[in-house]
């Protein structure tokens, strides 16, 4: 499945629902949906995004979902059945995260805090240090477990899996993502 640039642009400012069910143990929080994600309705769906491969390499998921397209019922069941959920700091789809304003990030952080209070996951992994710094605001935050929790839930800020973040590989992302998965009781 492929999209033309014009088709992807037609999804600008669209939103996708959170991929969350009651009993979520580990909530991954992206910055905002990309245009490919808005087109497919699947979080982190752009081909080349390393999110799903990193979850498999870490042992968080048993197999790779077909993520560059709409999730199948079997893939959705596998993800949710593993105790995972996926949300975003900002709901609005853009081509790049740097198109978001500080105000959008702060409003998104407040809305996320309300959702987390309702869902009560065991751990949160925000994948995007700069967005976390501006949204919450913690301008000096560093990657890893944060002293401040979101709605009383232990919170990690971890590397973004986008291909634009060339400093990390699937292996380094897998190691980083495993830490909150252990805290959430998903990994030993």
PDB file of C-alpha atoms in Angstrom:
ATOM      1  CA  UNK A   1       0.000   0.000   0.000  1.00  0.00           C
ATOM      2  CA  UNK A   2       1.447   3.347  -0.991  1.00  0.00           C
ATOM      3  CA  UNK A   3       0.291   6.941  -0.965  1.00  0.00           C
ATOM      4  CA  UNK A   4       1.071   9.860  -3.222  1.00  0.00           C
ATOM      5  CA  UNK A   5       2.241  13.118  -1.671  1.00  0.00           C
ATOM      6  CA  UNK A   6      -1.157  14.668  -2.482  1.00  0.00           C
ATOM      7  CA  UNK A   7      -3.017  11.767  -0.852  1.00  0.00           C
ATOM      8  CA  UNK A   8      -0.919  12.111   2.303  1.00  0.00           C
ATOM      9  CA  UNK A   9      -1.424  15.894   2.362  1.00  0.00           C
ATOM     10  CA  UNK A  10      -5.170  15.296   2.399  1.00  0.00           C
ATOM     11  CA  UNK A  11      -4.728  13.823   5.901  1.00  0.00           C
ATOM     12  CA  UNK A  12      -3.107  16.969   7.338  1.00  0.00           C
ATOM     13  CA  UNK A  13      -4.825  17.944  10.630  1.00  0.00           C
ATOM     14  CA  UNK A  14      -6.721  14.624  10.791  1.00  0.00           C
ATOM     15  CA  UNK A  15      -6.772  12.678  14.050  1.00  0.00           C
ATOM     16  CA  UNK A  16      -6.715   8.978  14.865  1.00  0.00           C
ATOM     17  CA  UNK A  17      -8.174   7.323  17.945  1.00  0.00           C
ATOM     18  CA  UNK A  18      -5.916   6.157  20.735  1.00  0.00           C
ATOM     19  CA  UNK A  19      -5.004   2.473  20.578  1.00  0.00           C
ATOM     20  CA  UNK A  20      -5.922   1.708  24.191  1.00  0.00           C
ATOM     21  CA  UNK A  21      -8.184  -0.664  26.098  1.00  0.00           C
ATOM     22  CA  UNK A  22      -9.041  -0.908  29.797  1.00  0.00           C
ATOM     23  CA  UNK A  23      -6.260  -2.633  31.686  1.00  0.00           C
ATOM     24  CA  UNK A  24      -3.442  -1.083  29.619  1.00  0.00           C
ATOM     25  CA  UNK A  25      -0.153  -1.667  31.429  1.00  0.00           C
ATOM     26  CA  UNK A  26       2.326   0.272  29.280  1.00  0.00           C
ATOM     27  CA  UNK A  27       1.254   3.386  27.409  1.00  0.00           C
ATOM     28  CA  UNK A  28       3.534   4.612  24.648  1.00  0.00           C
ATOM     29  CA  UNK A  29       2.998   8.279  23.818  1.00  0.00           C
ATOM     30  CA  UNK A  30       4.097   9.658  20.477  1.00  0.00           C
ATOM     31  CA  UNK A  31       4.428  13.334  19.683  1.00  0.00           C
ATOM     32  CA  UNK A  32       1.597  13.464  17.125  1.00  0.00           C
ATOM     33  CA  UNK A  33       0.391  11.384  14.187  1.00  0.00           C
ATOM     34  CA  UNK A  34       2.298  11.721  10.960  1.00  0.00           C
ATOM     35  CA  UNK A  35       0.409  11.905   7.698  1.00  0.00           C
ATOM     36  CA  UNK A  36       0.982   8.203   6.959  1.00  0.00           C
ATOM     37  CA  UNK A  37      -0.386   7.342  10.406  1.00  0.00           C
ATOM     38  CA  UNK A  38      -3.439   9.488   9.750  1.00  0.00           C
ATOM     39  CA  UNK A  39      -3.941   7.761   6.397  1.00  0.00           C
ATOM     40  CA  UNK A  40      -3.740   4.225   7.818  1.00  0.00           C
ATOM     41  CA  UNK A  41      -5.117   4.847  11.313  1.00  0.00           C
ATOM     42  CA  UNK A  42      -2.143   2.855  12.638  1.00  0.00           C
ATOM     43  CA  UNK A  43       0.272   4.503  15.098  1.00  0.00           C
ATOM     44  CA  UNK A  44       3.906   4.766  13.954  1.00  0.00           C
ATOM     45  CA  UNK A  45       2.927   3.376  10.543  1.00  0.00           C
ATOM     46  CA  UNK A  46       5.310   5.135   8.189  1.00  0.00           C
ATOM     47  CA  UNK A  47       7.513   2.587   6.419  1.00  0.00           C
ATOM     48  CA  UNK A  48      10.958   2.814   7.981  1.00  0.00           C
ATOM     49  CA  UNK A  49       9.657   3.818  11.409  1.00  0.00           C
ATOM     50  CA  UNK A  50      11.433   1.626  13.950  1.00  0.00           C
ATOM     51  CA  UNK A  51       8.798   1.582  16.707  1.00  0.00           C
ATOM     52  CA  UNK A  52       7.217  -1.806  15.977  1.00  0.00           C
ATOM     53  CA  UNK A  53      10.515  -3.533  15.067  1.00  0.00           C
ATOM     54  CA  UNK A  54      12.012  -2.263  18.351  1.00  0.00           C
ATOM     55  CA  UNK A  55       9.071  -3.688  20.337  1.00  0.00           C
ATOM     56  CA  UNK A  56       9.623  -7.088  18.722  1.00  0.00           C
ATOM     57  CA  UNK A  57      13.389  -6.982  19.269  1.00  0.00           C
ATOM     58  CA  UNK A  58      12.839  -6.083  22.933  1.00  0.00           C
ATOM     59  CA  UNK A  59      10.505  -9.060  23.373  1.00  0.00           C
ATOM     60  CA  UNK A  60       7.538  -6.800  24.148  1.00  0.00           C
ATOM     61  CA  UNK A  61       5.612  -8.177  21.141  1.00  0.00           C
ATOM     62  CA  UNK A  62       5.994 -11.728  19.796  1.00  0.00           C
ATOM     63  CA  UNK A  63       5.896 -10.737  16.126  1.00  0.00           C
ATOM     64  CA  UNK A  64       5.857  -7.718  13.868  1.00  0.00           C
ATOM     65  CA  UNK A  65       2.399  -6.359  13.045  1.00  0.00           C
ATOM     66  CA  UNK A  66       1.721  -5.238   9.477  1.00  0.00           C
ATOM     67  CA  UNK A  67       2.024  -1.630  10.531  1.00  0.00           C
ATOM     68  CA  UNK A  68       2.344   0.291   7.257  1.00  0.00           C
ATOM     69  CA  UNK A  69      -1.372  -0.266   6.634  1.00  0.00           C
ATOM     70  CA  UNK A  70      -4.533  -0.351   8.744  1.00  0.00           C
ATOM     71  CA  UNK A  71      -4.092  -2.807  11.622  1.00  0.00           C
ATOM     72  CA  UNK A  72      -5.756  -6.157  11.182  1.00  0.00           C
ATOM     73  CA  UNK A  73      -7.975  -7.449  13.982  1.00  0.00           C
ATOM     74  CA  UNK A  74      -5.287 -10.050  14.781  1.00  0.00           C
ATOM     75  CA  UNK A  75      -2.557  -7.401  15.058  1.00  0.00           C
ATOM     76  CA  UNK A  76      -4.774  -5.113  17.152  1.00  0.00           C
ATOM     77  CA  UNK A  77      -5.579  -8.035  19.481  1.00  0.00           C
ATOM     78  CA  UNK A  78      -1.891  -8.943  19.785  1.00  0.00           C
ATOM     79  CA  UNK A  79      -0.899  -5.375  20.708  1.00  0.00           C
ATOM     80  CA  UNK A  80      -3.720  -4.768  23.164  1.00  0.00           C
ATOM     81  CA  UNK A  81      -3.437  -8.306  24.549  1.00  0.00           C
ATOM     82  CA  UNK A  82       0.210  -7.631  25.394  1.00  0.00           C
ATOM     83  CA  UNK A  83      -0.972  -4.809  27.676  1.00  0.00           C
ATOM     84  CA  UNK A  84       0.234  -2.059  25.334  1.00  0.00           C
ATOM     85  CA  UNK A  85      -1.492   1.165  24.435  1.00  0.00           C
ATOM     86  CA  UNK A  86      -0.509   4.002  22.115  1.00  0.00           C
ATOM     87  CA  UNK A  87      -1.563   7.637  22.376  1.00  0.00           C
ATOM     88  CA  UNK A  88      -0.138  10.989  21.267  1.00  0.00           C
ATOM     89  CA  UNK A  89       0.738  14.218  22.984  1.00  0.00           C
ATOM     90  CA  UNK A  90      -1.051  16.159  20.215  1.00  0.00           C
ATOM     91  CA  UNK A  91      -3.853  14.606  18.162  1.00  0.00           C
ATOM     92  CA  UNK A  92      -3.382  16.713  14.991  1.00  0.00           C
ATOM     93  CA  UNK A  93      -1.542  15.032  12.105  1.00  0.00           C
ATOM     94  CA  UNK A  94       1.345  16.893  10.513  1.00  0.00           C
ATOM     95  CA  UNK A  95       4.167  16.006   8.146  1.00  0.00           C
ATOM     96  CA  UNK A  96       6.742  16.823  10.861  1.00  0.00           C
ATOM     97  CA  UNK A  97       6.540  17.247  14.617  1.00  0.00           C
ATOM     98  CA  UNK A  98       8.278  20.631  14.410  1.00  0.00           C
ATOM     99  CA  UNK A  99       5.057  22.011  12.855  1.00  0.00           C
ATOM    100  CA  UNK A 100       3.451  21.920  16.324  1.00  0.00           C
ATOM    101  CA  UNK A 101       3.397  25.014  18.518  1.00  0.00           C
ATOM    102  CA  UNK A 102       4.459  25.140  22.150  1.00  0.00           C
ATOM    103  CA  UNK A 103       0.827  25.945  23.003  1.00  0.00           C
ATOM    104  CA  UNK A 104      -0.376  22.786  21.227  1.00  0.00           C
ATOM    105  CA  UNK A 105       2.202  20.697  23.092  1.00  0.00           C
ATOM    106  CA  UNK A 106       1.175  22.175  26.464  1.00  0.00           C
ATOM    107  CA  UNK A 107      -2.535  21.686  25.764  1.00  0.00           C
ATOM    108  CA  UNK A 108      -1.762  18.148  24.617  1.00  0.00           C
ATOM    109  CA  UNK A 109       0.170  17.428  27.807  1.00  0.00           C
ATOM    110  CA  UNK A 110      -2.799  18.577  29.905  1.00  0.00           C
ATOM    111  CA  UNK A 111      -5.205  16.401  27.894  1.00  0.00           C
ATOM    112  CA  UNK A 112      -2.834  13.422  28.101  1.00  0.00           C
ATOM    113  CA  UNK A 113      -2.642  13.802  31.867  1.00  0.00           C
ATOM    114  CA  UNK A 114      -6.441  13.516  32.052  1.00  0.00           C
ATOM    115  CA  UNK A 115      -6.460  10.400  29.866  1.00  0.00           C
ATOM    116  CA  UNK A 116      -3.679   8.787  31.904  1.00  0.00           C
ATOM    117  CA  UNK A 117      -5.600   9.479  35.123  1.00  0.00           C
ATOM    118  CA  UNK A 118      -8.580   7.630  33.642  1.00  0.00           C
ATOM    119  CA  UNK A 119      -6.608   4.715  32.129  1.00  0.00           C
ATOM    120  CA  UNK A 120      -4.134   4.190  35.032  1.00  0.00           C
ATOM    121  CA  UNK A 121      -1.378   2.329  33.161  1.00  0.00           C
ATOM    122  CA  UNK A 122       1.532   0.971  35.204  1.00  0.00           C
ATOM    123  CA  UNK A 123       4.102   2.902  33.150  1.00  0.00           C
ATOM    124  CA  UNK A 124       4.271   5.574  30.448  1.00  0.00           C
ATOM    125  CA  UNK A 125       6.906   5.898  27.735  1.00  0.00           C
ATOM    126  CA  UNK A 126       6.932   9.246  25.945  1.00  0.00           C
ATOM    127  CA  UNK A 127       8.924   8.880  22.725  1.00  0.00           C
ATOM    128  CA  UNK A 128      10.138  12.390  22.036  1.00  0.00           C
ATOM    129  CA  UNK A 129      12.396  14.326  24.407  1.00  0.00           C
ATOM    130  CA  UNK A 130      11.940  17.778  22.884  1.00  0.00           C
ATOM    131  CA  UNK A 131       8.143  17.482  22.815  1.00  0.00           C
ATOM    132  CA  UNK A 132       8.147  16.290  26.449  1.00  0.00           C
ATOM    133  CA  UNK A 133      10.400  19.184  27.502  1.00  0.00           C
ATOM    134  CA  UNK A 134       8.101  21.741  25.900  1.00  0.00           C
ATOM    135  CA  UNK A 135       4.759  20.126  26.642  1.00  0.00           C
ATOM    136  CA  UNK A 136       5.062  19.447  30.352  1.00  0.00           C
ATOM    137  CA  UNK A 137       7.303  21.827  30.602  1.00  0.00           C
ATOM    138  CA  UNK A 138      10.560  20.337  31.833  1.00  0.00           C
ATOM    139  CA  UNK A 139      13.172  22.138  29.727  1.00  0.00           C
ATOM    140  CA  UNK A 140      16.108  20.283  31.300  1.00  0.00           C
ATOM    141  CA  UNK A 141      14.618  16.770  31.170  1.00  0.00           C
ATOM    142  CA  UNK A 142      16.966  14.043  29.979  1.00  0.00           C
ATOM    143  CA  UNK A 143      16.139  10.668  28.506  1.00  0.00           C
ATOM    144  CA  UNK A 144      15.183   7.899  30.921  1.00  0.00           C
ATOM    145  CA  UNK A 145      12.906   7.647  33.943  1.00  0.00           C
ATOM    146  CA  UNK A 146      11.607  11.030  35.039  1.00  0.00           C
ATOM    147  CA  UNK A 147      11.370  12.297  38.601  1.00  0.00           C
ATOM    148  CA  UNK A 148       7.990  13.799  37.750  1.00  0.00           C
ATOM    149  CA  UNK A 149       5.219  11.335  36.969  1.00  0.00           C
ATOM    150  CA  UNK A 150       2.211  11.896  34.735  1.00  0.00           C
ATOM    151  CA  UNK A 151      -0.981  11.572  36.813  1.00  0.00           C
ATOM    152  CA  UNK A 152       0.953   9.547  39.392  1.00  0.00           C
ATOM    153  CA  UNK A 153       2.215   7.011  36.833  1.00  0.00           C
ATOM    154  CA  UNK A 154       5.971   6.309  36.478  1.00  0.00           C
ATOM    155  CA  UNK A 155       7.121   8.034  33.307  1.00  0.00           C
ATOM    156  CA  UNK A 156      10.048   7.498  30.947  1.00  0.00           C
ATOM    157  CA  UNK A 157      11.124   9.765  28.116  1.00  0.00           C
ATOM    158  CA  UNK A 158      12.727   7.695  25.387  1.00  0.00           C
ATOM    159  CA  UNK A 159      14.141   8.186  21.895  1.00  0.00           C
ATOM    160  CA  UNK A 160      11.715   8.808  19.070  1.00  0.00           C
ATOM    161  CA  UNK A 161      11.660   5.878  16.600  1.00  0.00           C
ATOM    162  CA  UNK A 162      11.298   8.081  13.520  1.00  0.00           C
ATOM    163  CA  UNK A 163      13.817   7.540  10.780  1.00  0.00           C
ATOM    164  CA  UNK A 164      14.665  11.237  11.230  1.00  0.00           C
ATOM    165  CA  UNK A 165      16.271  10.300  14.568  1.00  0.00           C
ATOM    166  CA  UNK A 166      19.375   8.696  13.052  1.00  0.00           C
ATOM    167  CA  UNK A 167      21.252   8.446  16.366  1.00  0.00           C
ATOM    168  CA  UNK A 168      19.321   5.318  17.358  1.00  0.00           C
ATOM    169  CA  UNK A 169      19.010   1.866  15.851  1.00  0.00           C
ATOM    170  CA  UNK A 170      16.312  -0.752  16.353  1.00  0.00           C
ATOM    171  CA  UNK A 171      18.644  -2.392  18.908  1.00  0.00           C
ATOM    172  CA  UNK A 172      19.205   0.785  20.960  1.00  0.00           C
ATOM    173  CA  UNK A 173      15.501   1.609  20.826  1.00  0.00           C
ATOM    174  CA  UNK A 174      14.665  -1.950  21.965  1.00  0.00           C
ATOM    175  CA  UNK A 175      16.962  -1.597  24.983  1.00  0.00           C
ATOM    176  CA  UNK A 176      15.396   1.749  25.898  1.00  0.00           C
ATOM    177  CA  UNK A 177      11.810   0.516  25.435  1.00  0.00           C
ATOM    178  CA  UNK A 178      12.428  -2.590  27.541  1.00  0.00           C
ATOM    179  CA  UNK A 179      12.950  -0.563  30.727  1.00  0.00           C
ATOM    180  CA  UNK A 180       9.373   0.747  31.105  1.00  0.00           C
ATOM    181  CA  UNK A 181       8.089  -2.621  29.838  1.00  0.00           C
ATOM    182  CA  UNK A 182       9.808  -4.283  32.810  1.00  0.00           C
ATOM    183  CA  UNK A 183       8.317  -1.698  35.168  1.00  0.00           C
ATOM    184  CA  UNK A 184       4.868  -2.381  33.695  1.00  0.00           C
ATOM    185  CA  UNK A 185       5.248  -6.138  34.256  1.00  0.00           C
ATOM    186  CA  UNK A 186       5.319  -6.930  30.535  1.00  0.00           C
ATOM    187  CA  UNK A 187       8.944  -8.105  30.545  1.00  0.00           C
ATOM    188  CA  UNK A 188      10.877  -9.834  33.305  1.00  0.00           C
TER     189      UNK A 188
END
